[in-house]
Amino acid sequence: MPRIPLLVLFLALAAPSLALAQGGTPGWSPWGGPDSPGGMFGGDPADAIADPVRGAGHDQVWGWLRRRFDLADTDRSGTLEPGEIRARPEARATFRAADADRDGKLTLEELRPLSEQWFRAHDRNGDGMLTRRELSRP
C-alpha cells in the first residue's frame, strides 16, 4: 500500500486525540459524525445505514458522502475549495490531506480512496457491511 494513503489513514484515525490535545472539540474528528469521512461537510455516516440488522455497504456510505459533497459544492463546480468547507477549523487538515494533487481543490476522485480506507478501518468483522454497532465507540 502506498505510504501517503497510510499516512492519511493514520491522521484520520488519530485526529480525535490530536484535536483534544490541541484544545479541539471533544469527540470531534475531521471525518465528522462520530469519526466519519463527512466531517468536512457535517453529518454522520450512520445515517447511511437504513437496515439496522444488515448494515450498509461502502456504496451506500459513498452515496451518503457524495450527497454531502454536493451540498457543500455551493458553486456547482464539481470540486470543493476551502471556502466551501464550513465545518470546524480542524477540517482544514483533512482537506489538505485529501487534496492529493495539491491544487487547493478537492474532487470526488480524491475523496473516494479516503472513504474506502475509513470504511475498511471501521468494518470490524470484515464482511463488507457497516453496522451502527461497528461505528459506535468501543
JSON list of C-alpha atoms in Angstrom, two decimals:
[
{"chain": "A", "resi": 1, "resn": "MET", "atom": "CA", "xyz": [0.00, 0.00, 0.00]},
{"chain": "A", "resi": 2, "resn": "PRO", "atom": "CA", "xyz": [1.43, 3.44, -0.85]},
{"chain": "A", "resi": 3, "resn": "ARG", "atom": "CA", "xyz": [2.77, 5.47, 2.04]},
{"chain": "A", "resi": 4, "resn": "ILE", "atom": "CA", "xyz": [0.60, 8.56, 1.52]},
{"chain": "A", "resi": 5, "resn": "PRO", "atom": "CA", "xyz": [-2.75, 6.74, 1.95]},
{"chain": "A", "resi": 6, "resn": "LEU", "atom": "CA", "xyz": [-1.39, 5.06, 5.08]},
{"chain": "A", "resi": 7, "resn": "LEU", "atom": "CA", "xyz": [-0.33, 8.43, 6.46]},
{"chain": "A", "resi": 8, "resn": "VAL", "atom": "CA", "xyz": [-3.72, 9.93, 5.66]},
{"chain": "A", "resi": 9, "resn": "LEU", "atom": "CA", "xyz": [-5.48, 6.99, 7.30]},
{"chain": "A", "resi": 10, "resn": "PHE", "atom": "CA", "xyz": [-3.29, 7.33, 10.40]},
{"chain": "A", "resi": 11, "resn": "LEU", "atom": "CA", "xyz": [-4.01, 11.05, 10.60]},
{"chain": "A", "resi": 12, "resn": "ALA", "atom": "CA", "xyz": [-7.72, 10.45, 10.18]},
{"chain": "A", "resi": 13, "resn": "LEU", "atom": "CA", "xyz": [-7.85, 7.85, 12.92]},
{"chain": "A", "resi": 14, "resn": "ALA", "atom": "CA", "xyz": [-5.60, 9.85, 15.24]},
{"chain": "A", "resi": 15, "resn": "ALA", "atom": "CA", "xyz": [-7.37, 13.17, 14.68]},
{"chain": "A", "resi": 16, "resn": "PRO", "atom": "CA", "xyz": [-9.81, 12.95, 17.60]},
{"chain": "A", "resi": 17, "resn": "SER", "atom": "CA", "xyz": [-6.92, 12.56, 20.05]},
{"chain": "A", "resi": 18, "resn": "LEU", "atom": "CA", "xyz": [-4.95, 15.29, 18.32]},
{"chain": "A", "resi": 19, "resn": "ALA", "atom": "CA", "xyz": [-7.91, 17.65, 18.39]},
{"chain": "A", "resi": 20, "resn": "LEU", "atom": "CA", "xyz": [-8.27, 17.18, 22.14]},
{"chain": "A", "resi": 21, "resn": "ALA", "atom": "CA", "xyz": [-4.55, 17.61, 22.71]},
{"chain": "A", "resi": 22, "resn": "GLN", "atom": "CA", "xyz": [-4.65, 20.89, 20.77]},
{"chain": "A", "resi": 23, "resn": "GLY", "atom": "CA", "xyz": [-7.73, 22.16, 22.58]},
{"chain": "A", "resi": 24, "resn": "GLY", "atom": "CA", "xyz": [-10.16, 20.97, 19.88]},
{"chain": "A", "resi": 25, "resn": "THR", "atom": "CA", "xyz": [-13.74, 19.93, 20.37]},
{"chain": "A", "resi": 26, "resn": "PRO", "atom": "CA", "xyz": [-14.07, 16.71, 22.39]},
{"chain": "A", "resi": 27, "resn": "GLY", "atom": "CA", "xyz": [-15.44, 13.82, 20.35]},
{"chain": "A", "resi": 28, "resn": "TRP", "atom": "CA", "xyz": [-14.94, 15.60, 17.04]},
{"chain": "A", "resi": 29, "resn": "SER", "atom": "CA", "xyz": [-12.83, 14.25, 14.24]},
{"chain": "A", "resi": 30, "resn": "PRO", "atom": "CA", "xyz": [-12.11, 15.69, 10.82]},
{"chain": "A", "resi": 31, "resn": "TRP", "atom": "CA", "xyz": [-14.19, 12.88, 9.35]},
{"chain": "A", "resi": 32, "resn": "GLY", "atom": "CA", "xyz": [-17.33, 14.20, 11.02]},
{"chain": "A", "resi": 33, "resn": "GLY", "atom": "CA", "xyz": [-20.23, 12.42, 12.58]},
{"chain": "A", "resi": 34, "resn": "PRO", "atom": "CA", "xyz": [-18.56, 10.39, 15.15]},
{"chain": "A", "resi": 35, "resn": "ASP", "atom": "CA", "xyz": [-15.35, 9.83, 13.17]},
{"chain": "A", "resi": 36, "resn": "SER", "atom": "CA", "xyz": [-16.64, 9.79, 9.58]},
{"chain": "A", "resi": 37, "resn": "PRO", "atom": "CA", "xyz": [-15.43, 10.89, 6.16]},
{"chain": "A", "resi": 38, "resn": "GLY", "atom": "CA", "xyz": [-18.10, 13.57, 6.15]},
{"chain": "A", "resi": 39, "resn": "GLY", "atom": "CA", "xyz": [-16.50, 15.75, 8.79]},
{"chain": "A", "resi": 40, "resn": "MET", "atom": "CA", "xyz": [-15.65, 18.46, 6.31]},
{"chain": "A", "resi": 41, "resn": "PHE", "atom": "CA", "xyz": [-19.35, 18.67, 5.47]},
{"chain": "A", "resi": 42, "resn": "GLY", "atom": "CA", "xyz": [-21.02, 17.66, 8.72]},
{"chain": "A", "resi": 43, "resn": "GLY", "atom": "CA", "xyz": [-23.33, 14.73, 9.25]},
{"chain": "A", "resi": 44, "resn": "ASP", "atom": "CA", "xyz": [-22.98, 11.20, 10.48]},
{"chain": "A", "resi": 45, "resn": "PRO", "atom": "CA", "xyz": [-22.33, 8.23, 8.16]},
{"chain": "A", "resi": 46, "resn": "ALA", "atom": "CA", "xyz": [-24.53, 6.10, 10.38]},
{"chain": "A", "resi": 47, "resn": "ASP", "atom": "CA", "xyz": [-27.35, 7.91, 8.56]},
{"chain": "A", "resi": 48, "resn": "ALA", "atom": "CA", "xyz": [-26.41, 5.82, 5.50]},
{"chain": "A", "resi": 49, "resn": "ILE", "atom": "CA", "xyz": [-27.38, 2.65, 7.39]},
{"chain": "A", "resi": 50, "resn": "ALA", "atom": "CA", "xyz": [-31.02, 2.14, 6.51]},
{"chain": "A", "resi": 51, "resn": "ASP", "atom": "CA", "xyz": [-31.12, -1.52, 7.55]},
{"chain": "A", "resi": 52, "resn": "PRO", "atom": "CA", "xyz": [-30.03, -1.80, 11.20]},
{"chain": "A", "resi": 53, "resn": "VAL", "atom": "CA", "xyz": [-29.63, -5.58, 11.01]},
{"chain": "A", "resi": 54, "resn": "ARG", "atom": "CA", "xyz": [-27.79, -5.96, 7.72]},
{"chain": "A", "resi": 55, "resn": "GLY", "atom": "CA", "xyz": [-25.91, -2.64, 7.80]},
{"chain": "A", "resi": 56, "resn": "ALA", "atom": "CA", "xyz": [-24.63, -0.69, 4.80]},
{"chain": "A", "resi": 57, "resn": "GLY", "atom": "CA", "xyz": [-22.02, -1.45, 2.18]},
{"chain": "A", "resi": 58, "resn": "HIS", "atom": "CA", "xyz": [-19.43, 1.06, 1.01]},
{"chain": "A", "resi": 59, "resn": "ASP", "atom": "CA", "xyz": [-21.61, 2.01, -1.96]},
{"chain": "A", "resi": 60, "resn": "GLN", "atom": "CA", "xyz": [-24.32, 3.20, 0.42]},
{"chain": "A", "resi": 61, "resn": "VAL", "atom": "CA", "xyz": [-21.86, 5.10, 2.59]},
{"chain": "A", "resi": 62, "resn": "TRP", "atom": "CA", "xyz": [-20.22, 6.55, -0.54]},
{"chain": "A", "resi": 63, "resn": "GLY", "atom": "CA", "xyz": [-23.64, 7.69, -1.80]},
{"chain": "A", "resi": 64, "resn": "TRP", "atom": "CA", "xyz": [-24.22, 9.44, 1.52]},
{"chain": "A", "resi": 65, "resn": "LEU", "atom": "CA", "xyz": [-20.80, 11.11, 1.31]},
{"chain": "A", "resi": 66, "resn": "ARG", "atom": "CA", "xyz": [-21.36, 12.20, -2.31]},
{"chain": "A", "resi": 67, "resn": "ARG", "atom": "CA", "xyz": [-24.64, 13.88, -1.30]},
{"chain": "A", "resi": 68, "resn": "ARG", "atom": "CA", "xyz": [-22.80, 15.72, 1.49]},
{"chain": "A", "resi": 69, "resn": "PHE", "atom": "CA", "xyz": [-20.09, 16.75, -1.02]},
{"chain": "A", "resi": 70, "resn": "ASP", "atom": "CA", "xyz": [-22.72, 18.01, -3.48]},
{"chain": "A", "resi": 71, "resn": "LEU", "atom": "CA", "xyz": [-24.42, 20.08, -0.78]},
{"chain": "A", "resi": 72, "resn": "ALA", "atom": "CA", "xyz": [-21.07, 21.65, 0.15]},
{"chain": "A", "resi": 73, "resn": "ASP", "atom": "CA", "xyz": [-20.26, 22.41, -3.52]},
{"chain": "A", "resi": 74, "resn": "THR", "atom": "CA", "xyz": [-22.13, 25.72, -3.49]},
{"chain": "A", "resi": 75, "resn": "ASP", "atom": "CA", "xyz": [-20.72, 26.97, -6.81]},
{"chain": "A", "resi": 76, "resn": "ARG", "atom": "CA", "xyz": [-21.56, 23.63, -8.51]},
{"chain": "A", "resi": 77, "resn": "SER", "atom": "CA", "xyz": [-18.03, 23.33, -9.93]},
{"chain": "A", "resi": 78, "resn": "GLY", "atom": "CA", "xyz": [-17.69, 19.63, -9.08]},
{"chain": "A", "resi": 79, "resn": "THR", "atom": "CA", "xyz": [-14.82, 20.49, -6.75]},
{"chain": "A", "resi": 80, "resn": "LEU", "atom": "CA", "xyz": [-14.61, 21.88, -3.25]},
{"chain": "A", "resi": 81, "resn": "GLU", "atom": "CA", "xyz": [-12.40, 24.76, -2.26]},
{"chain": "A", "resi": 82, "resn": "PRO", "atom": "CA", "xyz": [-11.54, 25.65, 1.33]},
{"chain": "A", "resi": 83, "resn": "GLY", "atom": "CA", "xyz": [-14.14, 28.44, 1.40]},
{"chain": "A", "resi": 84, "resn": "GLU", "atom": "CA", "xyz": [-16.90, 25.91, 0.72]},
{"chain": "A", "resi": 85, "resn": "ILE", "atom": "CA", "xyz": [-15.96, 23.88, 3.79]},
{"chain": "A", "resi": 86, "resn": "ARG", "atom": "CA", "xyz": [-17.97, 25.32, 6.65]},
{"chain": "A", "resi": 87, "resn": "ALA", "atom": "CA", "xyz": [-17.08, 22.68, 9.16]},
{"chain": "A", "resi": 88, "resn": "ARG", "atom": "CA", "xyz": [-14.92, 23.12, 12.19]},
{"chain": "A", "resi": 89, "resn": "PRO", "atom": "CA", "xyz": [-11.43, 24.60, 11.78]},
{"chain": "A", "resi": 90, "resn": "GLU", "atom": "CA", "xyz": [-9.93, 21.14, 12.34]},
{"chain": "A", "resi": 91, "resn": "ALA", "atom": "CA", "xyz": [-11.32, 20.10, 8.93]},
{"chain": "A", "resi": 92, "resn": "ARG", "atom": "CA", "xyz": [-8.64, 22.16, 7.12]},
{"chain": "A", "resi": 93, "resn": "ALA", "atom": "CA", "xyz": [-6.03, 19.48, 7.83]},
{"chain": "A", "resi": 94, "resn": "THR", "atom": "CA", "xyz": [-8.30, 16.80, 6.38]},
{"chain": "A", "resi": 95, "resn": "PHE", "atom": "CA", "xyz": [-8.92, 18.94, 3.32]},
{"chain": "A", "resi": 96, "resn": "ARG", "atom": "CA", "xyz": [-5.17, 19.33, 2.75]},
{"chain": "A", "resi": 97, "resn": "ALA", "atom": "CA", "xyz": [-4.59, 15.60, 3.28]},
{"chain": "A", "resi": 98, "resn": "ALA", "atom": "CA", "xyz": [-7.34, 14.66, 0.83]},
{"chain": "A", "resi": 99, "resn": "ASP", "atom": "CA", "xyz": [-6.17, 17.12, -1.84]},
{"chain": "A", "resi": 100, "resn": "ALA", "atom": "CA", "xyz": [-3.88, 14.57, -3.50]},
{"chain": "A", "resi": 101, "resn": "ASP", "atom": "CA", "xyz": [-2.72, 16.78, -6.38]},
{"chain": "A", "resi": 102, "resn": "ARG", "atom": "CA", "xyz": [-2.25, 19.81, -4.09]},
{"chain": "A", "resi": 103, "resn": "ASP", "atom": "CA", "xyz": [-4.22, 22.16, -6.35]},
{"chain": "A", "resi": 104, "resn": "GLY", "atom": "CA", "xyz": [-6.27, 23.63, -3.49]},
{"chain": "A", "resi": 105, "resn": "LYS", "atom": "CA", "xyz": [-9.42, 21.86, -4.66]},
{"chain": "A", "resi": 106, "resn": "LEU", "atom": "CA", "xyz": [-10.97, 18.59, -3.57]},
{"chain": "A", "resi": 107, "resn": "THR", "atom": "CA", "xyz": [-12.63, 16.25, -6.05]},
{"chain": "A", "resi": 108, "resn": "LEU", "atom": "CA", "xyz": [-14.74, 13.17, -5.52]},
{"chain": "A", "resi": 109, "resn": "GLU", "atom": "CA", "xyz": [-11.91, 11.16, -7.08]},
{"chain": "A", "resi": 110, "resn": "GLU", "atom": "CA", "xyz": [-9.57, 12.41, -4.36]},
{"chain": "A", "resi": 111, "resn": "LEU", "atom": "CA", "xyz": [-12.11, 11.78, -1.61]},
{"chain": "A", "resi": 112, "resn": "ARG", "atom": "CA", "xyz": [-13.08, 8.22, -2.60]},
{"chain": "A", "resi": 113, "resn": "PRO", "atom": "CA", "xyz": [-9.83, 6.46, -1.52]},
{"chain": "A", "resi": 114, "resn": "LEU", "atom": "CA", "xyz": [-10.11, 8.06, 1.92]},
{"chain": "A", "resi": 115, "resn": "SER", "atom": "CA", "xyz": [-13.70, 6.94, 2.17]},
{"chain": "A", "resi": 116, "resn": "GLU", "atom": "CA", "xyz": [-12.73, 3.38, 1.26]},
{"chain": "A", "resi": 117, "resn": "GLN", "atom": "CA", "xyz": [-9.92, 3.34, 3.82]},
{"chain": "A", "resi": 118, "resn": "TRP", "atom": "CA", "xyz": [-12.22, 4.71, 6.50]},
{"chain": "A", "resi": 119, "resn": "PHE", "atom": "CA", "xyz": [-14.84, 2.08, 5.64]},
{"chain": "A", "resi": 120, "resn": "ARG", "atom": "CA", "xyz": [-12.35, -0.80, 5.83]},
{"chain": "A", "resi": 121, "resn": "ALA", "atom": "CA", "xyz": [-10.98, 0.50, 9.13]},
{"chain": "A", "resi": 122, "resn": "HIS", "atom": "CA", "xyz": [-14.47, 0.52, 10.67]},
{"chain": "A", "resi": 123, "resn": "ASP", "atom": "CA", "xyz": [-15.71, -2.76, 9.18]},
{"chain": "A", "resi": 124, "resn": "ARG", "atom": "CA", "xyz": [-14.50, -4.64, 12.25]},
{"chain": "A", "resi": 125, "resn": "ASN", "atom": "CA", "xyz": [-15.64, -8.08, 11.14]},
{"chain": "A", "resi": 126, "resn": "GLY", "atom": "CA", "xyz": [-14.52, -7.62, 7.51]},
{"chain": "A", "resi": 127, "resn": "ASP", "atom": "CA", "xyz": [-17.87, -8.62, 6.00]},
{"chain": "A", "resi": 128, "resn": "GLY", "atom": "CA", "xyz": [-18.10, -5.58, 3.70]},
{"chain": "A", "resi": 129, "resn": "MET", "atom": "CA", "xyz": [-21.01, -4.13, 5.66]},
{"chain": "A", "resi": 130, "resn": "LEU", "atom": "CA", "xyz": [-21.02, -1.47, 8.37]},
{"chain": "A", "resi": 131, "resn": "THR", "atom": "CA", "xyz": [-23.48, -1.63, 11.20]},
{"chain": "A", "resi": 132, "resn": "ARG", "atom": "CA", "xyz": [-24.25, 1.06, 13.74]},
{"chain": "A", "resi": 133, "resn": "ARG", "atom": "CA", "xyz": [-22.58, -1.17, 16.30]},
{"chain": "A", "resi": 134, "resn": "GLU", "atom": "CA", "xyz": [-19.31, -1.12, 14.32]},
{"chain": "A", "resi": 135, "resn": "LEU", "atom": "CA", "xyz": [-19.50, 2.67, 14.19]},
{"chain": "A", "resi": 136, "resn": "SER", "atom": "CA", "xyz": [-20.05, 3.05, 17.92]},
{"chain": "A", "resi": 137, "resn": "ARG", "atom": "CA", "xyz": [-17.03, 3.62, 20.08]},
{"chain": "A", "resi": 138, "resn": "PRO", "atom": "CA", "xyz": [-15.74, 0.51, 21.92]}
]
